[in-house]
Structure formats: C-alpha cells, structure tokens
Amino acid sequence: MTTPPVLRIFALSFLLSGPFPGVILAAVPATTPAVFARDGIVASSHGLASEAGAQILRQGGNAVDAAVATGFALAVVLPSAGNIGGGGFMVVHQADGRDTVIDYRETAPAAASRGMYLGTGGKVLSGPDSSTVGWRAAGVPGTVAGLAFALEHYGSGKITWAQAIEPARRLAAEGFVVSGTTEHRLRRAAALLGQFEESKRIYLKGGSGWRAGETFRQPELAATLERLQRAGWREFYEGETARRIAAAMHREGGTITLADLKNYRIAERAPLRGAYRGYTVVTMPPPSSGGIALLQMLGMLEARDVGALRNDPAARAHLFAEVMTRAFRDRAEYLGDPAFVQVPVAQLLDPAYIRARMNSFSPNRATPSASVEPGLGRLPVSPPRESLQTTHFSVVDAAGGAVSNTYTLNGAFGCGATVPGTGILLNNEMDDFMSAPGVPNLFGLIQGESNAITPGKRPLSSMTPTLLLRSGKLFLVTGSPGGPTIINTVLQVVTNTIDLGMPPCAAVAAPRIHHQWMPDRLDYEPGALTPAALAQLRAEGHILAVSADSIGDSETIEVDPATGVRLGASDPRNGDSAAVAQTPVSH
Ligand code: DON
C-alpha cells in the first residue's frame, strides 16, 4: 500500500500519440503537470514537504539543506512513511560533480538475535512480538543522524540545523489540513495503529479518525523537533528523546536500549556507478540491493533495442520480466550488509557475467522461476524481504547540486507504536532481515543467510535512490517507495526516459509491471498491458496478476541538457505528491 491506487481514467491522447500508440487502456494514472524552474525544485510525496524544501532553497540553501528540511517535514505530514523513527539512504550530487552516499539505515539492536522472531517449533511469530508489529520490530533509527550528517558535511553552510527543522516544527505545532489521501491512509492503518494507545490517540484521533479538511496538530512531535533544534541531533541519541525511547522499549518489551541509541552510526559510502547507453548511473550500493539489481537489469537490456519494442507491449513486458527475474534471483542469493557478509559486487556487475545471464533468454518462452539459478553458483547466503511504505524525494538546486533520498519506516506507519510524549512513530525495519531461512515474507520475498539477524547489522534493503548523468552533468534524479517494486520502478522510469524518450511526467506516470523472481508472477498495473498482450504473455508461460495497489511513487526531476531547465514530475499515483519550484516560472 504505497499509496491508495489513485488510478484515474486517462485521456488517451498522450498514450495514443505517445509511447504506446494503438494501445487501448482501461485505466492508467493520469499525469500531473510538470513543474518548471530555472533554479531549484523539490519533488516529494507531500506538497507541504516539497514547499518546506523550496523555502530553504529560497533562503539560499543548497539541495542538501532543502533535502533535510523536506525530510523533517515529511515526518510530520506523511506519518505513514516520512519519519524520524526510521532510516534511509541519501545520494548526494555536489554542484562540483562529486557524488556520495549517506547510509542512515537502521541497525539491529545489541539484544537482537537470529531466532528472535521464532516461536515454538521454529515457527515465525505473528502479532505483537513479531518482526512487523510492535516494539520488538524496530531497528535503531538512523534518520536524525543521517540528516544531521548531510547538513553538516554537504549543506551550504548558510542554513543552520534549527532553520532546516523549523518548517517541520511549525507544521507539527500549527497543524496541517488532512487531505483525502491522508484520511484514506490513516483509515487503512487503523487496525495496526489502534493496538497502541499513543498511536490511537494521535493518528486515529482517539478512535474517531481524522477526516479530510480537519487540521491535524502534533504538539508532542513539535516539542521533540524543538528539542532537536535547541540541543542538536545528538539529543535524539543521548538526551531526553533517547531516554523516552529507551524507557518505552523497556516497559513494552522492546529491544532498543540507551546504549544502542548512543552507538548508532551512519555510514558514508561510495555510490555504485554504471553506464547505460552513454548515461552514467549513480546509485545505491549495499546494504541496498537496489543499485546492483538496477545496474544488472540495465546491463541485460543494453544489448537489446528496447526502443524498438515501444509498440509491442507483450515483447517488452516479456523482456523486462525475464531481466527482473534474473536480477532478483541474484539479489536473493548474494546480498546483505557488506559489514557482515561478503557481497560479490564486482562479479555481479561484470559486463560479461551480466551478458551471460541472458544466454538462457528466449524471446517467446517465460523462464520458470524455479529453474533460474543464481549466476555465481551457491554461496552461503540469500535473499531479502520487505513490505509497504516508504517515501522518496528528489531535489535539484540552482547550482546543479542534487539529492536523491529514499527513507522509510518499512511498513505503513512502521511497527505501529509511538513513543509516548514524543510523537515518534517507530519503524518495523527488523522485518527486512530474514526471520527464518527460506521462509517467504508477507510479500513473498524469500530470505537467506546473508540477511540473517546479527546485532549492529543493517537489514537488506531495496531502496534505490538514483541519479543519471549525461556527459558528466546532472540529467535525472529519481527513486520510489514500494519494497521490491522500488527497483523495477526505477528501472522503468529510467528506460522510459532513455529508450522511449518520454518526458519526465510521462515516464513517471506510465503504467508499470513487476516481477521479483519469487513468487513466479508478473504483476501489472491496469493499463500496462492490452488484452492481446496479456494473451500472448500467458501463451508464453507467464503467470499474470493485475496489481491490487499501484506500483511505486516516483518523485523525479529531469534537467534538460539543452536549456538547463529543471522539470519536476511527481507521481500521479499519490494524491498528495507535488513538485515545488524554488522560483515558480510564470506561463
Ligand atoms: O528497505 C526496504 O527495501 C524496505 N524497508 C522498503 C519498504 C517499502 O518501500 C515499502 N513501500 N512502499
């Protein structure tokens, strides 16, 4: 449930004349209008958070300053995924061309252990002691440390920590108007949030529920943000906020202690760099699986003329599904936190290896997932798992600096528990670890040894914040939520842009498909495939399923290589998302 499936009947004009001429579609997402700017743009899953970032750009901040403000603001206006109680990844592109990655993923607490989510008979627990619900599901949050590190090392120096937090504090203190989308999200999570008194009081208005049009104030969260403004980011890890988190954990049977909070560290990493048809792809390394899988899939596609398949949805879906299956098979086998397991990154990205992965490709026969072997043979390792709710935002500034940031509570509203008196909703990121070998998670992802729980370890992720450069210059900033669908969403936005020449709004809006190796199933959004294409794919042996929810929520910015004009494209699947320009261009 990334977002409610805001599938609007689409005026077919763009599709009939555009990328899929002749394709009759039942319902696909409408595009949102592009936002243009000559200076900066912030695109996020909530217009108020984009505006918070744009304000910081107007005050002289750079992309990182704006990203920090947007990150804090999303914790207020998008409580399902925006957070200070979770973690994520930020890819930073500095105006001078240097790139870096800030990994502020949650870590397993010291008391965590391999079998902590197993009950009698080795069965994976469900309910309040599980890896998905309640206090024991939370990993040590990294967001506050990550945003602070970003501001301190890559901010312009013109925006203080307190200034970057201020828009969020005001939104929490003064409140914001609940949208229809927010009302829907909160209602959908009522069963989870209702199990925790503090969450019920805040997010469900004591049980009666928030209605669109009402003003939602979060005084406890405002006070927490004010403490951070006053005392600095360490307050979260060592001060009053830390003490409240640890006390609640202790009381409620959670595992995070004061020492865990104090010991939390971000990791700065070199991004993965790859190439696709002359563009440089700058993306997320492990502990995300996203960058490796993305580069593998692009590598497999590069040998084929994807553009020539623009009028052949069945052939294109078949090719993409086959590529996805192979990349996700490797993901399942080899990926985990590089501080704890050896991830064969160079081998997985070796062009000869990637080419060889497609030796078994047939243009008219689906490869059964059970027959797809991991390409490097069996290593003592294995796969990931995750669920549904995360958020991505993209920022470009006037000087050409950029941020691609994806962060998460994992499930929508995380573990459901809010630390009393703080307004901090906690993540359930522990569910991204393997709870038991070979047991598929809620979303069908198979787990493996490389992703077993160990104290201090980061759970494997699919988050794929990504940049494209053209001749060394910033071209595209993109990413998405959606668990395993994140990687395939980024893949499709990139290929829609490069292979099909779509402008960003169309590249983001076009209906998507998803295959994750296991289960052996090709999911498609309504409108992605014609009846004839569906019939052809079925005949080729694909098992097809229309996706119940929309796939991904891509917040994307393109920089026109000819003019330097920035085009912000927010995903129409999410009713609250918006790109906001630093200086709005009048028409
Ligand atoms: O890190 C991951 O891959 C997951 N925790 C992300 C979950 C997610 O994207 C759900 N989104 N809608």
PDB file of C-alpha atoms and ligand atoms in Angstrom, residues 1-3 89 105 288-289 331 385-391 406 408-412 429 432 459-463 480-486, ligand 1:
ATOM      1  CA  MET A   1       0.000   0.000   0.000  1.00  0.00           C
ATOM      2  CA  THR A   2       2.421   2.568  -1.122  1.00  0.00           C
ATOM      3  CA  THR A   3      -0.404   4.879  -1.813  1.00  0.00           C
ATOM      4  CA  PHE A  89      19.671   6.386   2.082  1.00  0.00           C
ATOM      5  CA  ARG A 105      19.750   2.650   7.606  1.00  0.00           C
ATOM      6  CA  SER A 288      20.647  -1.900  -0.528  1.00  0.00           C
ATOM      7  CA  SER A 289      20.152  -4.486  -3.202  1.00  0.00           C
ATOM      8  CA  ARG A 331      19.587 -10.426  -5.098  1.00  0.00           C
ATOM      9  CA  ARG A 385      12.193  -9.123   2.438  1.00  0.00           C
ATOM     10  CA  GLU A 386      10.187  -6.049   2.977  1.00  0.00           C
ATOM     11  CA  SER A 387       6.736  -4.566   2.977  1.00  0.00           C
ATOM     12  CA  LEU A 388       4.881  -1.475   2.022  1.00  0.00           C
ATOM     13  CA  GLN A 389       5.613   2.066   2.927  1.00  0.00           C
ATOM     14  CA  THR A 390       8.487   4.283   2.274  1.00  0.00           C
ATOM     15  CA  THR A 391       8.905   7.600   0.576  1.00  0.00           C
ATOM     16  CA  THR A 406      14.599   7.356  -0.007  1.00  0.00           C
ATOM     17  CA  THR A 408      11.286   4.515   5.408  1.00  0.00           C
ATOM     18  CA  LEU A 409       9.517   3.080   8.412  1.00  0.00           C
ATOM     19  CA  ASN A 410       9.270  -0.126   6.320  1.00  0.00           C
ATOM     20  CA  GLY A 411       5.572  -0.967   6.711  1.00  0.00           C
ATOM     21  CA  ALA A 412       2.991   1.804   6.508  1.00  0.00           C
ATOM     22  CA  GLU A 429      12.682  -2.466   9.744  1.00  0.00           C
ATOM     23  CA  ASP A 432      13.707  -6.634   6.344  1.00  0.00           C
ATOM     24  CA  PRO A 459      18.850  -5.235   7.124  1.00  0.00           C
ATOM     25  CA  LEU A 460      18.975  -5.666   3.365  1.00  0.00           C
ATOM     26  CA  SER A 461      17.010  -3.008   1.508  1.00  0.00           C
ATOM     27  CA  SER A 462      15.557  -2.412  -1.929  1.00  0.00           C
ATOM     28  CA  MET A 463      15.664   1.362  -1.733  1.00  0.00           C
ATOM     29  CA  SER A 480      10.499   5.408  -5.371  1.00  0.00           C
ATOM     30  CA  PRO A 481       8.979   3.537  -2.447  1.00  0.00           C
ATOM     31  CA  GLY A 482       7.429   0.114  -2.896  1.00  0.00           C
ATOM     32  CA  GLY A 483       9.619  -2.581  -1.335  1.00  0.00           C
ATOM     33  CA  PRO A 484      10.917  -4.852  -4.099  1.00  0.00           C
ATOM     34  CA  THR A 485       8.913  -2.888  -6.663  1.00  0.00           C
ATOM     35  CA  ILE A 486      11.204   0.079  -5.986  1.00  0.00           C
TER      36      ILE A 486
HETATM   37  O1  DON B   1      14.315  -1.009   2.725  1.00  0.00           O
HETATM   38  C1  DON B   1      13.460  -1.577   2.077  1.00  0.00           C
HETATM   39  O2  DON B   1      13.667  -2.078   0.997  1.00  0.00           O
HETATM   40  C2  DON B   1      12.045  -1.632   2.612  1.00  0.00           C
HETATM   41  N1  DON B   1      12.035  -1.424   4.027  1.00  0.00           N
HETATM   42  C3  DON B   1      11.235  -0.631   1.897  1.00  0.00           C
HETATM   43  C4  DON B   1       9.774  -0.815   2.144  1.00  0.00           C
HETATM   44  C5  DON B   1       8.989  -0.062   1.169  1.00  0.00           C
HETATM   45  O3  DON B   1       9.470   0.520   0.255  1.00  0.00           O
HETATM   46  C6  DON B   1       7.553  -0.088   1.314  1.00  0.00           C
HETATM   47  N2  DON B   1       6.984   0.927   0.442  1.00  0.00           N
HETATM   48  N3  DON B   1       6.083   1.250  -0.018  1.00  0.00           N
END
